[in-house]
C-alpha cells in the first residue's frame, strides 16, 4: 500500500488528477474505472483543467463507472450518468461511446449486469480504478454484509448509504433503494486502485478499512490485499491512522506514486 496524506483537499485533488495524467501519458488508451459522489468532484475539475492546458488527452481512453441507481434515467440530475457528463465527460475529449455506465433503467436488470461484465471483459483489465469510500465501508455500492459479489449485480442500498446520498436529492424518500454496481472481482482485477478519502467524518472508517480485520462487514478492508493500492487522504480522513503510520503499521509508511506505471 502506498499512503499519501495531504494538508488540504486541493492538494489531494491535484495529486489524484496528476496520477491519472501520468498514467495517460504513458498509456493513452488506458482503461479507467471511475467513481461519483462528493469525493471525485475536485479531481474531475483538476483533470478538466489539465485537458484544457493540453497536458493530457482522453481521446483513446475507455471509462467504466462503478455504479448507477436503479430507476434513474440518464437525464435525471441525481443519476450517475448525468453527474459524469456534468463533472467530467462534457469538458474533456473522451468520445461518448467510450464512456460506460450501467443502465439503471434497463428492463431486465440481470441482463444489464451481464452486459456490463461482458463490456468490462472485452475492454481488458482496468488500468486504474478510482474509488471513494462510504461511511459504512462500502466501495462502489458493495455494501457490508455476510457475503460479497464478485460480478456486477443489483445491490440493495444500506439505509446509511441512502441517508448519506440524500443530499443529492430533493427529499430523502427520492433516493433509490437499489443500484447496479461493479462487483469486488472487477474492482480487484484493476492493475492499480486509487482510493481517495476526505473529511474527518471518514476518519473512523478509514482506520477500520486500512488497519482493521479483513471482513465482508467492511468491504473496503479487502483492499488491504490488493498488490497496488494507492491511498490518498486529507488530514481529516487520516486523523486516526496518523499515529499508526509513524509506528510503521503500513508496508510502506508514506510514499509517492512515482514508479507506479
Ligand atoms: C460512487 C460510489 C460510492 C462513493 C462513496 C463515497 O460511485 O461508488 O462508493 O464513492 O459512497 O461517496 P462520497 O464521495 O459522496 O462521500
PDB file of C-alpha atoms and ligand atoms in Angstrom:
ATOM      1  CA  UNK A   1       0.000   0.000   0.000  1.00  0.00           C
ATOM      2  CA  UNK A   2       1.208   3.475  -0.795  1.00  0.00           C
ATOM      3  CA  UNK A   3      -0.246   6.049   1.547  1.00  0.00           C
ATOM      4  CA  UNK A   4      -0.249   9.783   0.877  1.00  0.00           C
ATOM      5  CA  UNK A   5      -1.695  12.341   3.275  1.00  0.00           C
ATOM      6  CA  UNK A   6      -2.366  15.873   2.050  1.00  0.00           C
ATOM      7  CA  UNK A   7      -2.596  19.059   4.063  1.00  0.00           C
ATOM      8  CA  UNK A   8      -5.727  20.198   2.228  1.00  0.00           C
ATOM      9  CA  UNK A   9      -8.279  18.836  -0.240  1.00  0.00           C
ATOM     10  CA  UNK A  10      -6.949  20.891  -3.160  1.00  0.00           C
ATOM     11  CA  UNK A  11      -3.526  19.292  -2.935  1.00  0.00           C
ATOM     12  CA  UNK A  12      -5.208  15.902  -2.767  1.00  0.00           C
ATOM     13  CA  UNK A  13      -7.370  16.603  -5.845  1.00  0.00           C
ATOM     14  CA  UNK A  14      -4.346  17.763  -7.800  1.00  0.00           C
ATOM     15  CA  UNK A  15      -2.255  14.750  -6.773  1.00  0.00           C
ATOM     16  CA  UNK A  16      -5.019  12.280  -7.683  1.00  0.00           C
ATOM     17  CA  UNK A  17      -5.548  14.007 -11.034  1.00  0.00           C
ATOM     18  CA  UNK A  18      -1.814  14.012 -11.745  1.00  0.00           C
ATOM     19  CA  UNK A  19      -1.686  10.279 -11.014  1.00  0.00           C
ATOM     20  CA  UNK A  20      -4.240   9.779 -13.796  1.00  0.00           C
ATOM     21  CA  UNK A  21      -2.456  12.252 -16.093  1.00  0.00           C
ATOM     22  CA  UNK A  22       0.837  10.388 -15.630  1.00  0.00           C
ATOM     23  CA  UNK A  23      -0.849   7.090 -16.451  1.00  0.00           C
ATOM     24  CA  UNK A  24      -2.459   8.500 -19.622  1.00  0.00           C
ATOM     25  CA  UNK A  25       0.830   9.984 -20.808  1.00  0.00           C
ATOM     26  CA  UNK A  26       2.377   6.539 -20.623  1.00  0.00           C
ATOM     27  CA  UNK A  27      -0.698   4.672 -21.780  1.00  0.00           C
ATOM     28  CA  UNK A  28      -3.027   6.930 -23.814  1.00  0.00           C
ATOM     29  CA  UNK A  29      -5.506   4.065 -24.372  1.00  0.00           C
ATOM     30  CA  UNK A  30      -5.808   3.196 -20.695  1.00  0.00           C
ATOM     31  CA  UNK A  31      -8.993   1.760 -19.225  1.00  0.00           C
ATOM     32  CA  UNK A  32     -10.194   3.810 -16.259  1.00  0.00           C
ATOM     33  CA  UNK A  33     -12.659   2.804 -13.566  1.00  0.00           C
ATOM     34  CA  UNK A  34     -14.442   5.885 -12.255  1.00  0.00           C
ATOM     35  CA  UNK A  35     -16.439   6.845  -9.173  1.00  0.00           C
ATOM     36  CA  UNK A  36     -19.048   9.504  -8.461  1.00  0.00           C
ATOM     37  CA  UNK A  37     -20.153  11.217  -5.237  1.00  0.00           C
ATOM     38  CA  UNK A  38     -18.686  14.208  -3.475  1.00  0.00           C
ATOM     39  CA  UNK A  39     -15.085  12.978  -3.313  1.00  0.00           C
ATOM     40  CA  UNK A  40     -14.082  12.969  -7.005  1.00  0.00           C
ATOM     41  CA  UNK A  41     -15.602  16.349  -7.972  1.00  0.00           C
ATOM     42  CA  UNK A  42     -12.363  18.256  -7.311  1.00  0.00           C
ATOM     43  CA  UNK A  43     -10.333  15.549  -9.055  1.00  0.00           C
ATOM     44  CA  UNK A  44     -12.514  15.840 -12.152  1.00  0.00           C
ATOM     45  CA  UNK A  45     -12.094  19.639 -12.054  1.00  0.00           C
ATOM     46  CA  UNK A  46      -8.323  19.209 -11.941  1.00  0.00           C
ATOM     47  CA  UNK A  47      -8.465  16.724 -14.844  1.00  0.00           C
ATOM     48  CA  UNK A  48     -10.623  19.126 -16.849  1.00  0.00           C
ATOM     49  CA  UNK A  49      -8.033  21.855 -16.256  1.00  0.00           C
ATOM     50  CA  UNK A  50      -5.224  19.521 -17.357  1.00  0.00           C
ATOM     51  CA  UNK A  51      -7.080  18.738 -20.602  1.00  0.00           C
ATOM     52  CA  UNK A  52      -7.658  22.484 -21.196  1.00  0.00           C
ATOM     53  CA  UNK A  53      -3.932  23.093 -20.701  1.00  0.00           C
ATOM     54  CA  UNK A  54      -3.396  20.272 -23.261  1.00  0.00           C
ATOM     55  CA  UNK A  55      -1.326  18.323 -20.758  1.00  0.00           C
ATOM     56  CA  UNK A  56      -3.307  15.173 -21.453  1.00  0.00           C
ATOM     57  CA  UNK A  57      -5.886  13.713 -23.805  1.00  0.00           C
ATOM     58  CA  UNK A  58      -8.694  11.258 -23.113  1.00  0.00           C
ATOM     59  CA  UNK A  59      -9.344  10.632 -26.819  1.00  0.00           C
ATOM     60  CA  UNK A  60      -8.286   6.971 -26.636  1.00  0.00           C
ATOM     61  CA  UNK A  61      -9.364   6.258 -23.055  1.00  0.00           C
ATOM     62  CA  UNK A  62     -12.211   3.881 -22.189  1.00  0.00           C
ATOM     63  CA  UNK A  63     -14.024   4.512 -18.921  1.00  0.00           C
ATOM     64  CA  UNK A  64     -16.217   2.292 -16.790  1.00  0.00           C
ATOM     65  CA  UNK A  65     -18.161   3.753 -13.913  1.00  0.00           C
ATOM     66  CA  UNK A  66     -18.674   1.771 -10.771  1.00  0.00           C
ATOM     67  CA  UNK A  67     -22.380   2.147 -10.428  1.00  0.00           C
ATOM     68  CA  UNK A  68     -25.753   3.638 -11.307  1.00  0.00           C
ATOM     69  CA  UNK A  69     -29.024   3.957  -9.418  1.00  0.00           C
ATOM     70  CA  UNK A  70     -31.844   1.674 -10.483  1.00  0.00           C
ATOM     71  CA  UNK A  71     -34.713   3.660 -11.960  1.00  0.00           C
ATOM     72  CA  UNK A  72     -32.951   6.947 -12.692  1.00  0.00           C
ATOM     73  CA  UNK A  73     -32.765   7.868 -16.390  1.00  0.00           C
ATOM     74  CA  UNK A  74     -29.575   9.486 -17.729  1.00  0.00           C
ATOM     75  CA  UNK A  75     -31.147  12.960 -17.702  1.00  0.00           C
ATOM     76  CA  UNK A  76     -32.123  12.744 -14.012  1.00  0.00           C
ATOM     77  CA  UNK A  77     -29.877  15.255 -12.180  1.00  0.00           C
ATOM     78  CA  UNK A  78     -29.040  12.685  -9.489  1.00  0.00           C
ATOM     79  CA  UNK A  79     -28.187   9.886 -11.927  1.00  0.00           C
ATOM     80  CA  UNK A  80     -24.538   8.994 -12.198  1.00  0.00           C
ATOM     81  CA  UNK A  81     -24.612   9.359 -15.996  1.00  0.00           C
ATOM     82  CA  UNK A  82     -25.772  12.952 -15.521  1.00  0.00           C
ATOM     83  CA  UNK A  83     -23.113  13.512 -12.832  1.00  0.00           C
ATOM     84  CA  UNK A  84     -20.316  12.206 -15.057  1.00  0.00           C
ATOM     85  CA  UNK A  85     -21.434  14.322 -18.012  1.00  0.00           C
ATOM     86  CA  UNK A  86     -21.652  17.440 -15.843  1.00  0.00           C
ATOM     87  CA  UNK A  87     -18.430  16.981 -13.894  1.00  0.00           C
ATOM     88  CA  UNK A  88     -16.125  15.400 -16.459  1.00  0.00           C
ATOM     89  CA  UNK A  89     -17.170  13.971 -19.808  1.00  0.00           C
ATOM     90  CA  UNK A  90     -18.559  17.127 -21.430  1.00  0.00           C
ATOM     91  CA  UNK A  91     -15.409  19.063 -20.502  1.00  0.00           C
ATOM     92  CA  UNK A  92     -12.841  16.618 -21.870  1.00  0.00           C
ATOM     93  CA  UNK A  93     -12.132  14.958 -25.203  1.00  0.00           C
ATOM     94  CA  UNK A  94     -13.306  11.436 -24.354  1.00  0.00           C
ATOM     95  CA  UNK A  95     -15.578  10.044 -27.111  1.00  0.00           C
ATOM     96  CA  UNK A  96     -19.021   9.454 -25.522  1.00  0.00           C
ATOM     97  CA  UNK A  97     -19.173   5.911 -26.892  1.00  0.00           C
ATOM     98  CA  UNK A  98     -16.051   5.057 -24.887  1.00  0.00           C
ATOM     99  CA  UNK A  99     -17.726   6.015 -21.590  1.00  0.00           C
ATOM    100  CA  UNK A 100     -19.627   3.200 -19.888  1.00  0.00           C
ATOM    101  CA  UNK A 101     -22.106   3.360 -17.032  1.00  0.00           C
ATOM    102  CA  UNK A 102     -24.637   0.653 -16.159  1.00  0.00           C
ATOM    103  CA  UNK A 103     -28.164   1.381 -17.391  1.00  0.00           C
ATOM    104  CA  UNK A 104     -30.252   1.656 -14.241  1.00  0.00           C
ATOM    105  CA  UNK A 105     -33.429   1.800 -16.332  1.00  0.00           C
ATOM    106  CA  UNK A 106     -32.837  -1.438 -18.239  1.00  0.00           C
ATOM    107  CA  UNK A 107     -35.993  -3.543 -18.493  1.00  0.00           C
ATOM    108  CA  UNK A 108     -34.047  -6.625 -17.424  1.00  0.00           C
ATOM    109  CA  UNK A 109     -31.546  -5.650 -14.728  1.00  0.00           C
ATOM    110  CA  UNK A 110     -29.889  -9.070 -14.549  1.00  0.00           C
ATOM    111  CA  UNK A 111     -29.172  -8.986 -18.265  1.00  0.00           C
ATOM    112  CA  UNK A 112     -27.856  -5.441 -17.922  1.00  0.00           C
ATOM    113  CA  UNK A 113     -25.400  -6.641 -15.253  1.00  0.00           C
ATOM    114  CA  UNK A 114     -24.252  -9.435 -17.575  1.00  0.00           C
ATOM    115  CA  UNK A 115     -23.905  -6.959 -20.466  1.00  0.00           C
ATOM    116  CA  UNK A 116     -21.759  -4.680 -18.291  1.00  0.00           C
ATOM    117  CA  UNK A 117     -19.494  -7.557 -17.294  1.00  0.00           C
ATOM    118  CA  UNK A 118     -19.101  -8.543 -20.953  1.00  0.00           C
ATOM    119  CA  UNK A 119     -18.106  -4.957 -21.803  1.00  0.00           C
ATOM    120  CA  UNK A 120     -15.603  -4.935 -18.960  1.00  0.00           C
ATOM    121  CA  UNK A 121     -14.146  -8.211 -20.093  1.00  0.00           C
ATOM    122  CA  UNK A 122     -13.868  -7.051 -23.711  1.00  0.00           C
ATOM    123  CA  UNK A 123     -12.040  -3.890 -22.625  1.00  0.00           C
ATOM    124  CA  UNK A 124      -9.336  -5.915 -20.887  1.00  0.00           C
ATOM    125  CA  UNK A 125      -8.026  -5.082 -17.460  1.00  0.00           C
ATOM    126  CA  UNK A 126      -8.881  -1.766 -15.798  1.00  0.00           C
ATOM    127  CA  UNK A 127      -5.581   0.108 -15.517  1.00  0.00           C
ATOM    128  CA  UNK A 128      -6.646   2.427 -12.746  1.00  0.00           C
ATOM    129  CA  UNK A 129      -9.736   2.170 -10.577  1.00  0.00           C
ATOM    130  CA  UNK A 130     -10.661   5.363  -8.741  1.00  0.00           C
ATOM    131  CA  UNK A 131     -12.594   4.658  -5.547  1.00  0.00           C
ATOM    132  CA  UNK A 132     -14.276   6.701  -2.848  1.00  0.00           C
ATOM    133  CA  UNK A 133     -15.253   5.204   0.491  1.00  0.00           C
ATOM    134  CA  UNK A 134     -18.695   5.017   2.081  1.00  0.00           C
ATOM    135  CA  UNK A 135     -19.120   5.720   5.801  1.00  0.00           C
ATOM    136  CA  UNK A 136     -20.019   2.047   6.283  1.00  0.00           C
ATOM    137  CA  UNK A 137     -17.015   0.795   4.340  1.00  0.00           C
ATOM    138  CA  UNK A 138     -18.738   0.289   1.007  1.00  0.00           C
ATOM    139  CA  UNK A 139     -16.834   0.597  -2.258  1.00  0.00           C
ATOM    140  CA  UNK A 140     -18.903   1.091  -5.359  1.00  0.00           C
ATOM    141  CA  UNK A 141     -22.223   0.008  -3.907  1.00  0.00           C
ATOM    142  CA  UNK A 142     -20.792  -3.195  -2.473  1.00  0.00           C
ATOM    143  CA  UNK A 143     -22.428  -2.852   0.898  1.00  0.00           C
ATOM    144  CA  UNK A 144     -21.351  -4.573   4.140  1.00  0.00           C
ATOM    145  CA  UNK A 145     -22.890  -7.986   4.708  1.00  0.00           C
ATOM    146  CA  UNK A 146     -22.202 -11.645   5.205  1.00  0.00           C
ATOM    147  CA  UNK A 147     -21.109 -12.121   1.594  1.00  0.00           C
ATOM    148  CA  UNK A 148     -19.870 -10.032  -1.302  1.00  0.00           C
ATOM    149  CA  UNK A 149     -20.428 -10.367  -5.040  1.00  0.00           C
ATOM    150  CA  UNK A 150     -17.604 -10.707  -7.500  1.00  0.00           C
ATOM    151  CA  UNK A 151     -19.515  -9.594 -10.574  1.00  0.00           C
ATOM    152  CA  UNK A 152     -21.757  -6.699 -11.488  1.00  0.00           C
ATOM    153  CA  UNK A 153     -25.049  -7.045  -9.630  1.00  0.00           C
ATOM    154  CA  UNK A 154     -28.085  -5.239  -8.296  1.00  0.00           C
ATOM    155  CA  UNK A 155     -27.380  -4.051  -4.756  1.00  0.00           C
ATOM    156  CA  UNK A 156     -29.885  -3.054  -2.088  1.00  0.00           C
ATOM    157  CA  UNK A 157     -28.629   0.227  -0.704  1.00  0.00           C
ATOM    158  CA  UNK A 158     -27.901   0.324   3.026  1.00  0.00           C
ATOM    159  CA  UNK A 159     -30.044   2.841   4.965  1.00  0.00           C
ATOM    160  CA  UNK A 160     -26.817   4.691   5.916  1.00  0.00           C
ATOM    161  CA  UNK A 161     -25.888   4.970   2.231  1.00  0.00           C
ATOM    162  CA  UNK A 162     -29.333   6.305   1.306  1.00  0.00           C
ATOM    163  CA  UNK A 163     -29.094   8.805   4.149  1.00  0.00           C
ATOM    164  CA  UNK A 164     -25.612   9.962   3.102  1.00  0.00           C
ATOM    165  CA  UNK A 165     -26.706  10.375  -0.518  1.00  0.00           C
ATOM    166  CA  UNK A 166     -29.973  12.160   0.289  1.00  0.00           C
ATOM    167  CA  UNK A 167     -28.062  15.433  -0.161  1.00  0.00           C
ATOM    168  CA  UNK A 168     -28.147  14.868  -3.921  1.00  0.00           C
ATOM    169  CA  UNK A 169     -31.972  14.555  -3.977  1.00  0.00           C
ATOM    170  CA  UNK A 170     -34.857  16.907  -3.192  1.00  0.00           C
ATOM    171  CA  UNK A 171     -36.214  14.620  -0.468  1.00  0.00           C
ATOM    172  CA  UNK A 172     -34.700  11.583   1.313  1.00  0.00           C
ATOM    173  CA  UNK A 173     -37.573   9.420   0.024  1.00  0.00           C
ATOM    174  CA  UNK A 174     -36.437  10.040  -3.552  1.00  0.00           C
ATOM    175  CA  UNK A 175     -33.129   8.209  -3.018  1.00  0.00           C
ATOM    176  CA  UNK A 176     -33.448   4.910  -4.902  1.00  0.00           C
ATOM    177  CA  UNK A 177     -33.360   1.740  -2.852  1.00  0.00           C
ATOM    178  CA  UNK A 178     -31.282  -0.193  -5.393  1.00  0.00           C
ATOM    179  CA  UNK A 179     -28.297   0.333  -7.668  1.00  0.00           C
ATOM    180  CA  UNK A 180     -26.314  -1.631 -10.205  1.00  0.00           C
ATOM    181  CA  UNK A 181     -22.719  -1.902  -9.096  1.00  0.00           C
ATOM    182  CA  UNK A 182     -19.500  -3.472 -10.273  1.00  0.00           C
ATOM    183  CA  UNK A 183     -18.577  -6.369  -8.020  1.00  0.00           C
ATOM    184  CA  UNK A 184     -15.478  -6.840  -5.916  1.00  0.00           C
ATOM    185  CA  UNK A 185     -13.932  -9.122  -8.530  1.00  0.00           C
ATOM    186  CA  UNK A 186     -13.983  -6.433 -11.218  1.00  0.00           C
ATOM    187  CA  UNK A 187     -12.718  -3.785  -8.808  1.00  0.00           C
ATOM    188  CA  UNK A 188      -9.994  -6.081  -7.565  1.00  0.00           C
ATOM    189  CA  UNK A 189      -8.795  -7.048 -11.026  1.00  0.00           C
ATOM    190  CA  UNK A 190      -7.701  -3.441 -11.671  1.00  0.00           C
ATOM    191  CA  UNK A 191      -3.921  -3.057 -12.062  1.00  0.00           C
ATOM    192  CA  UNK A 192      -3.903  -0.120  -9.675  1.00  0.00           C
ATOM    193  CA  UNK A 193      -6.559   1.019  -7.238  1.00  0.00           C
ATOM    194  CA  UNK A 194      -6.572   4.674  -6.198  1.00  0.00           C
ATOM    195  CA  UNK A 195      -8.639   5.100  -3.028  1.00  0.00           C
ATOM    196  CA  UNK A 196      -9.362   8.739  -2.227  1.00  0.00           C
ATOM    197  CA  UNK A 197     -11.000   9.767   1.042  1.00  0.00           C
ATOM    198  CA  UNK A 198     -11.656  13.204   2.514  1.00  0.00           C
ATOM    199  CA  UNK A 199     -13.074  14.563   5.747  1.00  0.00           C
ATOM    200  CA  UNK A 200     -12.992  13.895   9.454  1.00  0.00           C
ATOM    201  CA  UNK A 201     -16.338  12.091   9.263  1.00  0.00           C
ATOM    202  CA  UNK A 202     -14.500   9.298   7.405  1.00  0.00           C
ATOM    203  CA  UNK A 203     -11.573   9.011   9.871  1.00  0.00           C
ATOM    204  CA  UNK A 204     -13.068   6.020  11.704  1.00  0.00           C
ATOM    205  CA  UNK A 205     -13.946   4.041   8.590  1.00  0.00           C
ATOM    206  CA  UNK A 206     -10.538   4.779   7.019  1.00  0.00           C
ATOM    207  CA  UNK A 207      -8.922   3.406  10.153  1.00  0.00           C
ATOM    208  CA  UNK A 208     -11.136   0.302  10.067  1.00  0.00           C
ATOM    209  CA  UNK A 209     -10.693  -0.286   6.349  1.00  0.00           C
ATOM    210  CA  UNK A 210      -6.914   0.101   6.261  1.00  0.00           C
ATOM    211  CA  UNK A 211      -5.838  -1.294   9.605  1.00  0.00           C
ATOM    212  CA  UNK A 212      -8.734  -3.448  10.832  1.00  0.00           C
ATOM    213  CA  UNK A 213      -9.539  -7.090  10.109  1.00  0.00           C
ATOM    214  CA  UNK A 214     -10.350  -8.047   6.524  1.00  0.00           C
ATOM    215  CA  UNK A 215     -14.054  -8.747   6.564  1.00  0.00           C
ATOM    216  CA  UNK A 216     -17.109  -8.554   4.317  1.00  0.00           C
ATOM    217  CA  UNK A 217     -18.615  -6.371   7.056  1.00  0.00           C
ATOM    218  CA  UNK A 218     -16.231  -3.682   5.795  1.00  0.00           C
ATOM    219  CA  UNK A 219     -15.853  -4.294   2.038  1.00  0.00           C
ATOM    220  CA  UNK A 220     -13.050  -1.717   1.736  1.00  0.00           C
ATOM    221  CA  UNK A 221     -10.929  -3.788   4.148  1.00  0.00           C
ATOM    222  CA  UNK A 222     -10.407  -6.265   1.292  1.00  0.00           C
ATOM    223  CA  UNK A 223      -8.357  -3.571  -0.433  1.00  0.00           C
ATOM    224  CA  UNK A 224      -5.561  -4.317   2.043  1.00  0.00           C
ATOM    225  CA  UNK A 225      -4.919  -7.410  -0.088  1.00  0.00           C
ATOM    226  CA  UNK A 226      -4.552  -5.567  -3.401  1.00  0.00           C
ATOM    227  CA  UNK A 227      -0.956  -5.546  -4.670  1.00  0.00           C
ATOM    228  CA  UNK A 228      -1.102  -1.977  -5.991  1.00  0.00           C
ATOM    229  CA  UNK A 229      -3.250   0.088  -3.701  1.00  0.00           C
ATOM    230  CA  UNK A 230      -2.605   3.829  -3.564  1.00  0.00           C
ATOM    231  CA  UNK A 231      -4.439   5.662  -0.789  1.00  0.00           C
ATOM    232  CA  UNK A 232      -4.787   9.440  -0.806  1.00  0.00           C
ATOM    233  CA  UNK A 233      -6.260  11.094   2.273  1.00  0.00           C
ATOM    234  CA  UNK A 234      -6.695  14.613   3.538  1.00  0.00           C
ATOM    235  CA  UNK A 235      -5.699  15.360   7.139  1.00  0.00           C
ATOM    236  CA  UNK A 236      -9.270  14.858   8.344  1.00  0.00           C
ATOM    237  CA  UNK A 237      -9.666  11.381   6.880  1.00  0.00           C
ATOM    238  CA  UNK A 238      -6.189  10.435   8.125  1.00  0.00           C
ATOM    239  CA  UNK A 239      -6.842  11.599  11.700  1.00  0.00           C
ATOM    240  CA  UNK A 240      -6.983   8.103  13.235  1.00  0.00           C
ATOM    241  CA  UNK A 241      -4.230   6.414  11.289  1.00  0.00           C
ATOM    242  CA  UNK A 242      -1.531   9.029  11.549  1.00  0.00           C
ATOM    243  CA  UNK A 243      -0.029   7.698  14.769  1.00  0.00           C
ATOM    244  CA  UNK A 244      -0.066   4.188  13.297  1.00  0.00           C
ATOM    245  CA  UNK A 245       1.812   5.468  10.276  1.00  0.00           C
ATOM    246  CA  UNK A 246       4.636   6.695  12.434  1.00  0.00           C
ATOM    247  CA  UNK A 247       4.680   3.308  14.151  1.00  0.00           C
ATOM    248  CA  UNK A 248       5.206   1.686  10.761  1.00  0.00           C
ATOM    249  CA  UNK A 249       1.892  -0.151  10.682  1.00  0.00           C
ATOM    250  CA  UNK A 250       1.973   0.004   6.881  1.00  0.00           C
ATOM    251  CA  UNK A 251       4.141  -1.897   4.461  1.00  0.00           C
ATOM    252  CA  UNK A 252       5.423   1.422   3.130  1.00  0.00           C
ATOM    253  CA  UNK A 253       4.504   4.246   5.514  1.00  0.00           C
ATOM    254  CA  UNK A 254       4.426   7.394   3.390  1.00  0.00           C
ATOM    255  CA  UNK A 255       5.305   7.250  -0.239  1.00  0.00           C
ATOM    256  CA  UNK A 256       4.539   8.833  -3.591  1.00  0.00           C
ATOM    257  CA  UNK A 257       3.032   7.257  -6.681  1.00  0.00           C
ATOM    258  CA  UNK A 258       6.301   7.614  -8.573  1.00  0.00           C
ATOM    259  CA  UNK A 259       7.290   4.481 -10.408  1.00  0.00           C
ATOM    260  CA  UNK A 260       3.792   3.056 -10.381  1.00  0.00           C
ATOM    261  CA  UNK A 261       3.328   2.815 -14.102  1.00  0.00           C
TER     262      UNK A 261
HETATM  263  C1  LIG B   1     -19.850   6.325  -6.115  1.00  0.00           C
HETATM  264  C2  LIG B   1     -19.523   5.187  -5.277  1.00  0.00           C
HETATM  265  C3  LIG B   1     -19.541   5.264  -3.782  1.00  0.00           C
HETATM  266  C4  LIG B   1     -18.888   6.535  -3.241  1.00  0.00           C
HETATM  267  C5  LIG B   1     -18.988   6.578  -1.713  1.00  0.00           C
HETATM  268  C6  LIG B   1     -18.431   7.861  -1.143  1.00  0.00           C
HETATM  269  O1  LIG B   1     -19.773   5.982  -7.471  1.00  0.00           O
HETATM  270  O2  LIG B   1     -19.274   4.155  -5.805  1.00  0.00           O
HETATM  271  O3  LIG B   1     -18.879   4.138  -3.265  1.00  0.00           O
HETATM  272  O4  LIG B   1     -17.551   6.590  -3.627  1.00  0.00           O
HETATM  273  O5  LIG B   1     -20.337   6.458  -1.332  1.00  0.00           O
HETATM  274  O6  LIG B   1     -19.222   8.916  -1.555  1.00  0.00           O
HETATM  275  P1  LIG B   1     -18.817  10.434  -1.261  1.00  0.00           P
HETATM  276  O7  LIG B   1     -17.619  10.714  -2.088  1.00  0.00           O
HETATM  277  O8  LIG B   1     -20.023  11.230  -1.737  1.00  0.00           O
HETATM  278  O9  LIG B   1     -18.585  10.538   0.196  1.00  0.00           O
END
